[in-house]
Coordinates of C-alpha atoms and ligand atoms in Angstrom, one line a residue:
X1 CA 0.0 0.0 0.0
X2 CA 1.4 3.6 -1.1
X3 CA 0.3 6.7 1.0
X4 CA 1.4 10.5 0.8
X5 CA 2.3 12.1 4.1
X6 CA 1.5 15.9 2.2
X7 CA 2.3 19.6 3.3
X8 CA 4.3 19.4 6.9
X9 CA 5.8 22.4 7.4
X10 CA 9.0 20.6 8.5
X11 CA 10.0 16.9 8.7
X12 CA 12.8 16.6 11.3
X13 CA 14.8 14.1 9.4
X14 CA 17.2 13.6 12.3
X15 CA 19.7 11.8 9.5
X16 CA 22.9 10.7 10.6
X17 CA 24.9 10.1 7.0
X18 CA 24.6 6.4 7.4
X19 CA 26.0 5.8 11.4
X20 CA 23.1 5.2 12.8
X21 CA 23.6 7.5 16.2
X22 CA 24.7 11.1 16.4
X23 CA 27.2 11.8 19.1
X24 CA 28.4 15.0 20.6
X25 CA 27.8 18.3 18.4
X26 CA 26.4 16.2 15.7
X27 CA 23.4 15.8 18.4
X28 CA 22.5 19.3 17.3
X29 CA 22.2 18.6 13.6
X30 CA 18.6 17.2 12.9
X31 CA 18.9 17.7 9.1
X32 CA 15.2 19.5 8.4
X33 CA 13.6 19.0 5.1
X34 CA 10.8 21.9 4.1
X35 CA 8.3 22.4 1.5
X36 CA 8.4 18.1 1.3
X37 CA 6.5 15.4 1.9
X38 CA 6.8 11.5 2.4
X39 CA 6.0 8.7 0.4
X40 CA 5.6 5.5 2.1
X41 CA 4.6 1.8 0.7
X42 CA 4.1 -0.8 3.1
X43 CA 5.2 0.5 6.1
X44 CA 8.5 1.9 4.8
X45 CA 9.8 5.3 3.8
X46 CA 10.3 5.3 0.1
X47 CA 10.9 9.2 -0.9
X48 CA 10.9 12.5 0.0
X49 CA 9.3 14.7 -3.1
X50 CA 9.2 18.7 -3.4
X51 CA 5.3 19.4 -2.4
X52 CA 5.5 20.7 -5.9
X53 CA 5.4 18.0 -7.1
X54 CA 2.6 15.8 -5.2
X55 CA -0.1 15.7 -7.8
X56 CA 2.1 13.6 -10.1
X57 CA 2.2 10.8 -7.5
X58 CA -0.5 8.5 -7.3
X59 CA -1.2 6.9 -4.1
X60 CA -4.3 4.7 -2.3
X61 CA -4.1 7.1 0.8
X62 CA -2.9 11.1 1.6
X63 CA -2.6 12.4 5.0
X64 CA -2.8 16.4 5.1
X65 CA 0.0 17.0 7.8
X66 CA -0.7 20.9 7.2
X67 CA 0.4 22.7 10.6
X68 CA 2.5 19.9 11.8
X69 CA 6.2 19.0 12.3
X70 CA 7.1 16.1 11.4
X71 CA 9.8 14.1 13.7
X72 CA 10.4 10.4 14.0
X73 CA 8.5 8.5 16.2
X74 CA 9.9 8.7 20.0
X75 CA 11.8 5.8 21.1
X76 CA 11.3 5.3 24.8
X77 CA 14.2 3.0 25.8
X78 CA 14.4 2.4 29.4
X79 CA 10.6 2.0 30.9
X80 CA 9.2 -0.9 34.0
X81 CA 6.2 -0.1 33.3
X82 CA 5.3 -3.8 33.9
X83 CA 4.2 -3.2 37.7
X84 CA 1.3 -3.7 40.1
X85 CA 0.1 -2.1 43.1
X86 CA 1.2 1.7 44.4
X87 CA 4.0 3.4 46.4
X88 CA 2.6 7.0 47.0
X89 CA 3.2 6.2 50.8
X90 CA 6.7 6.0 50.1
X91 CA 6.5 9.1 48.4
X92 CA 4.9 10.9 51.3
X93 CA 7.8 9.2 53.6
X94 CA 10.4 10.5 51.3
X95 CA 8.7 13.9 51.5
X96 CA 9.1 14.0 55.2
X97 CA 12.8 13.0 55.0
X98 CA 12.9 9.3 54.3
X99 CA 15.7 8.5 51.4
X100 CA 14.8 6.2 48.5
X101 CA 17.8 3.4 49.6
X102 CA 16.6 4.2 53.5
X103 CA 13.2 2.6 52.0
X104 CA 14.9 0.2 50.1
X105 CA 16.8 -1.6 53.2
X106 CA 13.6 -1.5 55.1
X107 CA 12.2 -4.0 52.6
X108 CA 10.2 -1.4 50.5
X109 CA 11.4 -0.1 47.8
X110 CA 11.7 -2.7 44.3
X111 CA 10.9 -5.5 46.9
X112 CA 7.3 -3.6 47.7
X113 CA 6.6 -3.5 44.2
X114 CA 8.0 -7.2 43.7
X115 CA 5.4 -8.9 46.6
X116 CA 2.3 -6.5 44.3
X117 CA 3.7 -8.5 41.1
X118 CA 3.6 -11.9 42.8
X119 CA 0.2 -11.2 44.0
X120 CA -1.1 -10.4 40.4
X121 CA -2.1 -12.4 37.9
X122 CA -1.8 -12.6 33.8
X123 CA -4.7 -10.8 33.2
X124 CA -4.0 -8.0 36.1
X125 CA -0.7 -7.7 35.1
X126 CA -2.1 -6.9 31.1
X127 CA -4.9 -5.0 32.7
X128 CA -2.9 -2.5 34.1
X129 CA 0.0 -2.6 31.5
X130 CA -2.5 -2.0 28.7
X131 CA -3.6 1.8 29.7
X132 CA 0.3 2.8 30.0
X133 CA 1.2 1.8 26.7
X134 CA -1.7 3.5 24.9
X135 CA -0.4 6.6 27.2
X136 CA 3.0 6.6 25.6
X137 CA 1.7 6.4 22.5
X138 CA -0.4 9.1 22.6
X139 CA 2.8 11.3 23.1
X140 CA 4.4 10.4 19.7
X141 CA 6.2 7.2 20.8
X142 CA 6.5 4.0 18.7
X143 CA 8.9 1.7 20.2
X144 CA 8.8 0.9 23.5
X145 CA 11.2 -0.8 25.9
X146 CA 10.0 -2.5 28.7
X147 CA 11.7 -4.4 31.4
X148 CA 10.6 -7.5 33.8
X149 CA 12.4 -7.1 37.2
X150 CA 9.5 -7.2 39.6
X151 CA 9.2 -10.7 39.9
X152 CA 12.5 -11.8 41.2
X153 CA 11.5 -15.8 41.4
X154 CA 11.4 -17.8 38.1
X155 CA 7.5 -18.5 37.9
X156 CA 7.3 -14.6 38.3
X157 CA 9.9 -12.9 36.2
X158 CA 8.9 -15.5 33.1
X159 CA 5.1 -14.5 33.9
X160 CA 6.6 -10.4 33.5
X161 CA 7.4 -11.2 30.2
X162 CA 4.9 -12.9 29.0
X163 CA 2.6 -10.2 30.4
X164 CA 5.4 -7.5 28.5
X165 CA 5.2 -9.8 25.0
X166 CA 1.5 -10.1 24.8
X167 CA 1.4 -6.5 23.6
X168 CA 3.7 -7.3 20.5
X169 CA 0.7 -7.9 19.3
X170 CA -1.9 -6.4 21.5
X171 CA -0.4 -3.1 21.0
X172 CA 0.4 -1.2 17.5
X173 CA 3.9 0.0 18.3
X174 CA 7.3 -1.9 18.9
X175 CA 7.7 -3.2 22.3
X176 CA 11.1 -4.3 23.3
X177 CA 11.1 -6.7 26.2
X178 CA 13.8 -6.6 28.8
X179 CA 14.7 -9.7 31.5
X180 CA 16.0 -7.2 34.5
X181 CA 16.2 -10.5 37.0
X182 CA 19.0 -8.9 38.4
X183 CA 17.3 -5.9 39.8
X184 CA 17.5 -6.4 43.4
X185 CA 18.3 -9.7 45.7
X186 CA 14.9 -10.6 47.1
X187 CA 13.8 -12.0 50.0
X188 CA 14.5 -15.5 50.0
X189 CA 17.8 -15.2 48.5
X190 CA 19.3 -12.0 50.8
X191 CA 21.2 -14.4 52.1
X192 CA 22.3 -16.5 49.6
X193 CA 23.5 -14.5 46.5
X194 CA 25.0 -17.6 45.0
X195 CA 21.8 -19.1 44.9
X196 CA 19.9 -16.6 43.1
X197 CA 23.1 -15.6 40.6
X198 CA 22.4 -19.5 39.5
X199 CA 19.1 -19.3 39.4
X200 CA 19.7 -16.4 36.7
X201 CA 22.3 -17.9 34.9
X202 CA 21.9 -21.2 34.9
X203 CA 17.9 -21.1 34.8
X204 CA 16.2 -18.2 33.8
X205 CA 18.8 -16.8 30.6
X206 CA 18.8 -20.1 28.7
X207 CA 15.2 -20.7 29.0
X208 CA 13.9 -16.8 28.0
X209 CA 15.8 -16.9 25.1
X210 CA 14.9 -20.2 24.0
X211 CA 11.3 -19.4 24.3
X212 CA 12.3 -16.0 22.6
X213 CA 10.5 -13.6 25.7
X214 CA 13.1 -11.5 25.1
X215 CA 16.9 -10.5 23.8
X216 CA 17.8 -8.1 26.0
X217 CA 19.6 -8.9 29.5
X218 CA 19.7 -5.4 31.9
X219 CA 21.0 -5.6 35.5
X220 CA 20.9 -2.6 38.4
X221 CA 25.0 -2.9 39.7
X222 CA 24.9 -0.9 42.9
X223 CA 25.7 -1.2 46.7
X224 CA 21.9 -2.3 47.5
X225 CA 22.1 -4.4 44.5
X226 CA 24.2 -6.2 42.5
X227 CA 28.1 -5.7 42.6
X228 CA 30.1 -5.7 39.5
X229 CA 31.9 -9.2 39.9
X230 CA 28.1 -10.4 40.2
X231 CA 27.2 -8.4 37.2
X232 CA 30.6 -9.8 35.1
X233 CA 28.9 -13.5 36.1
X234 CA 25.9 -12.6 34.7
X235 CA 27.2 -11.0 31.3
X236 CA 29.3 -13.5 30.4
X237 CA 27.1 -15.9 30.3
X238 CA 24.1 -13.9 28.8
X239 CA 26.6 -12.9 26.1
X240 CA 27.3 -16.2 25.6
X241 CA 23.8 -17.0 24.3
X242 CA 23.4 -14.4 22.4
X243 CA 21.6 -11.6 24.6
X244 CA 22.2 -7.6 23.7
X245 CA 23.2 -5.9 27.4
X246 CA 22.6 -3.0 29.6
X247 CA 23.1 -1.7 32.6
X248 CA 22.0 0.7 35.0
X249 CA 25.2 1.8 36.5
X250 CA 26.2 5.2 39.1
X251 CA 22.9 6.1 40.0
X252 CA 23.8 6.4 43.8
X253 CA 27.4 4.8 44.2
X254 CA 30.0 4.0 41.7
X255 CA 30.7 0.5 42.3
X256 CA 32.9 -0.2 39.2
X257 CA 29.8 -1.1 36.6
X258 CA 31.4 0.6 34.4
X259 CA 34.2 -1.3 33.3
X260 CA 31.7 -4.2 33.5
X261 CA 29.8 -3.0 30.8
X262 CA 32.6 -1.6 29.0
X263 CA 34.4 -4.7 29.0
X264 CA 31.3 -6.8 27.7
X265 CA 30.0 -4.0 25.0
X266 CA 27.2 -3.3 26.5
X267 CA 24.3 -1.4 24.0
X268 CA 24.1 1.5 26.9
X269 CA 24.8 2.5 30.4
X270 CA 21.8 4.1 32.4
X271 CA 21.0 6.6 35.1
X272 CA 25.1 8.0 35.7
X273 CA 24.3 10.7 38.1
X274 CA 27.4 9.9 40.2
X275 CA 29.8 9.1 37.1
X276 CA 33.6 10.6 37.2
X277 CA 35.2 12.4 35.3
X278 CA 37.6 9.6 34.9
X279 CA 34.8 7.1 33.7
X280 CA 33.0 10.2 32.0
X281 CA 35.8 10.6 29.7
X282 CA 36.6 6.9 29.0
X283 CA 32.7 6.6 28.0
X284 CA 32.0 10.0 26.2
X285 CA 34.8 7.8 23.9
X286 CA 33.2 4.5 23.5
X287 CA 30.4 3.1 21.4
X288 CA 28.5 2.7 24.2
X289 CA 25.2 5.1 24.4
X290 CA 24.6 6.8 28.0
X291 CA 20.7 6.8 28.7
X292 CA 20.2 9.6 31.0
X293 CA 17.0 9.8 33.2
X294 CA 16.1 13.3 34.7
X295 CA 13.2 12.1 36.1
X296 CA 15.2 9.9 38.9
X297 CA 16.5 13.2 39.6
X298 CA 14.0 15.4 39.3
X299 CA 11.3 12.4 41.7
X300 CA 13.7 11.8 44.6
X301 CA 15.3 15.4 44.1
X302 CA 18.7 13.9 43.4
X303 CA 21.6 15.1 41.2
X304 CA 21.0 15.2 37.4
X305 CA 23.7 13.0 35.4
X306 CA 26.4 15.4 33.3
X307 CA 24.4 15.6 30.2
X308 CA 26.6 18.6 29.3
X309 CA 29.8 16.7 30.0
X310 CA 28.8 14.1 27.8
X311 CA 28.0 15.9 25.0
X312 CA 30.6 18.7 24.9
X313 CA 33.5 15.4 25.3
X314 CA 31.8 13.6 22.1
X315 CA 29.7 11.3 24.0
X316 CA 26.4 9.5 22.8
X317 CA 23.6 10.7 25.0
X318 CA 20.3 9.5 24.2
X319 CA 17.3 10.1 27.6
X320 CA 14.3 8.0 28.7
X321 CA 11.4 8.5 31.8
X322 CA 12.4 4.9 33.7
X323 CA 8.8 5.3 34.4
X324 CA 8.6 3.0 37.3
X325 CA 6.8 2.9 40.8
X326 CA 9.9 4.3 43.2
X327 CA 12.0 6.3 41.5
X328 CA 10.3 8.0 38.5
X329 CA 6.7 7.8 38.3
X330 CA 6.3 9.8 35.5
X331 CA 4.9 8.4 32.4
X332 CA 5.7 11.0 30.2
X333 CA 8.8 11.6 28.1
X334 CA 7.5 14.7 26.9
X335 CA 8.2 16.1 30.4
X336 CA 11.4 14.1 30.5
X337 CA 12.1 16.5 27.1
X338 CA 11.6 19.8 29.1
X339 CA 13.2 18.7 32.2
X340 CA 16.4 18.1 30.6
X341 CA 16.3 21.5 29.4
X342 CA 15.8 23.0 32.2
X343 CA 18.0 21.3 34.4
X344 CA 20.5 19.7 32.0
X345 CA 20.6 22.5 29.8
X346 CA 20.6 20.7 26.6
X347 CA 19.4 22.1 23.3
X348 CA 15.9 21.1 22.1
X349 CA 18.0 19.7 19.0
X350 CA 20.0 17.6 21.2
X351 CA 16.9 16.7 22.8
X352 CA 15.3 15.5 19.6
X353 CA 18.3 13.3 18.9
X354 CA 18.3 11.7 22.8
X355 CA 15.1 9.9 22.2
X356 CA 15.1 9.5 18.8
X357 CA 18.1 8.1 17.2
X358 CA 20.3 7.7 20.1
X359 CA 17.5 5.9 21.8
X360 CA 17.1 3.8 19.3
X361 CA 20.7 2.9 19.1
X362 CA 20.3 2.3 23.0
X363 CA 18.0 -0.8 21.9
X364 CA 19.7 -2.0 19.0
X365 CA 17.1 -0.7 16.5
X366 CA 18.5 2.1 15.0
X367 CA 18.8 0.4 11.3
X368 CA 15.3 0.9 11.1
X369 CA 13.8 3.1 13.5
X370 CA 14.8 6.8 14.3
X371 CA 15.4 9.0 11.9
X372 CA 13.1 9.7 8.6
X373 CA 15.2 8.3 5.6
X374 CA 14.5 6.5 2.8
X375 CA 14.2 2.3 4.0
X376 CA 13.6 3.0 7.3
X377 CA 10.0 2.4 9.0
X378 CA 7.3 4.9 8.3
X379 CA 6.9 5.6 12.0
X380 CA 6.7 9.6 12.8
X381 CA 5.1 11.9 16.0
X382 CA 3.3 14.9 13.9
X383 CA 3.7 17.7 16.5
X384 CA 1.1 20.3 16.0
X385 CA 3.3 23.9 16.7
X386 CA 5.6 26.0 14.5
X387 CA 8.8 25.2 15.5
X388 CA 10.7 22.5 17.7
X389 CA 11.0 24.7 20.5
X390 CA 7.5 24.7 21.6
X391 CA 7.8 21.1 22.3
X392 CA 10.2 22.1 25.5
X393 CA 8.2 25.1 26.6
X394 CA 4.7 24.2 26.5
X395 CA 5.7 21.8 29.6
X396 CA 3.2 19.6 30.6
X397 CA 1.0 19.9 27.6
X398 CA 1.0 17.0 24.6
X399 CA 1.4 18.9 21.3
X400 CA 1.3 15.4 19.6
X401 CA -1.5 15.4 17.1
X402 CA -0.5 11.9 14.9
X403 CA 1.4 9.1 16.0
X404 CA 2.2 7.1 13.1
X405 CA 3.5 3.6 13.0
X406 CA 4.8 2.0 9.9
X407 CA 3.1 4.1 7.8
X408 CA -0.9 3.7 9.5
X409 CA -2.3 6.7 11.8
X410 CA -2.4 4.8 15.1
X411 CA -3.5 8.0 17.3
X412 CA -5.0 11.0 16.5
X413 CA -5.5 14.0 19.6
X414 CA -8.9 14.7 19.9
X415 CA -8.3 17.6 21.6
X416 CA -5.8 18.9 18.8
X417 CA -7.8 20.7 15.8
Ligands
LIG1 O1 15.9 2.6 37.3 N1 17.5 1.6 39.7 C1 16.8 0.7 39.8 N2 15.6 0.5 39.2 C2 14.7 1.5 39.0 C3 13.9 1.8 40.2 C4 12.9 0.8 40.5 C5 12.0 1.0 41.6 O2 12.3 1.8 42.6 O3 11.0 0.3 41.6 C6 15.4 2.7 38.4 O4 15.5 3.8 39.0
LIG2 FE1 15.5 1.8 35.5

């Protein structure tokens, strides 16, 4: 099928000459294309023509994107949205002085969450899941990741998933399903690391893959949870069968996941708020993509990551919500957007490339997903404004009139005219 994607007044091409990921000042280079619109057969972007030049094209459908921007469709790399039941009374603990680790060692925190997930079934699990994904989407985004990591036993981590993989086809974007079984040590194994490393390792990684719930292996390497010889255990072997990795590393303590992830080329390091300038340097080098999360900071009023830093040193930066129940409960990476203006002071353009392309890279999807060139998927976010800045300063309101995946209208604003 061949449709005409007529009249934007811009399409934010966000092309990056064939690499795939945009790192330091080519962040602020997002390529614009005016007075053009796309073609696209079967999902995929086939050609950019002068809107000159329209009538000669025949096509089944033509969307009038008169008034809008055109950008790719958000990628939102780094979500657990997967979770039942609420914190909002550790939130008013935290307001009266309570930290978020303080919680954590007290058995709430991830564990909280983790006793709500075993508690829930299947259809709970999809029940709540379901209305979180259709809120994404109405924001512009069309892939989304999402992690297990609240289930912490094998019956319930393998359950996450399949709760995660029924949307790859109950929902109309891309979801990317993450095994996080290395979140936190619960309960039954505080005392007995060894134990739960093998059930991970020896259990849980051949059997997801095998039963293909998911590619992607993530681990949280931190004081209160996993330290990086217990991360290197669970890399190698993960590697080994074929997983991609991440790992959220220096949120509150560097405890050498760095190197870790460096050493097994990870996809992207997460969170980084207490990086050094030592590992700063060494990263703002590598291949690796930093996902930074300005919501962790900006929900437990924390220190931002050096988004700055990064850039200005030639670093891949790509951000994310990590919408989950502790640490971020904020479903919304257009607020994510604004907030790393404000209090990261990066450029909207550089914005636009953090959670387009360079998320994209962050999953391993970026040969198809991204940017707006000619082969990738037709999947775009049709912001209704006049220029990319509005996006950052109308905070808190969704300018998103279209969300488009592979080429079909999958939301349209109702309250956008
Ligand atoms: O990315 N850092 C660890 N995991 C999550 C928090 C999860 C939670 O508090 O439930 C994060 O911040
Ligand atoms: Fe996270």
């Amino acid at each position: 099928m061949k449709a005409i994607f007529k009249n934007p007044s811009q399409i934010i091409t966000v092309n990056s000459g064939g690499l795939n990921y945009k790192r330091g000042r080519e962040m602020s280079v997002l390529n614009p294309l005016i007075e053009h619109s796309v073609v696209v057969e079967n999902g995929i972007i086939k050609d950019f023509v002068p809107n000159s030049a329209i009538s000669k094209i025949s096509a089944e459908m033509t969307f009038d994107m008169k008034g809008t921007i055109m950008l790719p469709g958000l990628i939102e790399c780094h979500t657990h949205s997967a979770y039942a039941g609420s914190r909002s009374d550790e939130f008013l603990n935290r307001l009266k002085g309570a930290t978020y680790e303080e919680i954590a060692k007290a058995g709430g925190g991830i564990t909280s969450t983790m006793q709500s997930v075993r508690n829930s079934s299947f259809e709970e699990l999809v029940k709540l899941l379901k209305p979180r994904i259709a809120h994404f989407i109405s924001q512009g985004v069309t892939s989304l990741e999402i992690k297990s990591g609240y289930g912490l036993s094998y019956y319930d981590e393998i359950k996450l998933l399949q709760v995660i993989n029924h949307f790859k086809s109950a929902s109309r974007i891309e979801i990317i399903p993450t095994f996080l079984g290395a979140h936190t040590y619960p309960p039954e194994y505080k005392n007995d690391h060894k134990g739960y490393l093998n059930l991970i390792i020896n259990e849980l990684l051949p059997y997801l893959i095998k039963n293909k719930l998911t590619e992607h292996v993530d681990a949280f390497c931190e004081e209160t949870a996993f330290s990086s010889e217990e991360v290197d255990k669970i890399f190698a072997r993960a590697k080994k069968l074929g997983y991609k990795l991440r790992l959220h590393t220096d949120q509150f303590k560097d405890v050498g996941g760095l190197d870790v992830a460096i050493k097994h080329k990870v996809l992207s390091v997460d969170h980084l708020e207490v990086i050094s300038d030592e590992n700063l340097s060494k990263l703002a080098k590598s291949e690796i993509v930093s996902v930074l999360l300005p919501g962790v900071s900006f929900f437990l009023d924390h220190n931002y990551a050096p988004a700055r830093e990064l850039i200005d040193k030639n670093g891949i930066v790509a951000l994310s919500t990590d919408f989950n129940p502790g640490s971020s409960h904020i479903p919304n990476l257009q607020l994510i957007m604004q907030i790393a203006s404000l209090k990261m002071k990066m450029s909207c353009e550089e914005i636009i490339s953090a959670v387009t392309i360079n998320a994209a890279r962050a999953l391993g999807i970026s040969e198809m997903s991204g940017s707006i060139e000619i082969g990738k998927q037709a999947d775009f976010a049709a912001f209704k404004c006049e220029s990319i800045s509005e996006i950052i300063y109308n905070i808190g309101i969704n300018l998103n009139k279209y969300t488009i995946k592979k080429g079909e209208v999958i939301f349209n604003n109702p309250e956008i005219q």
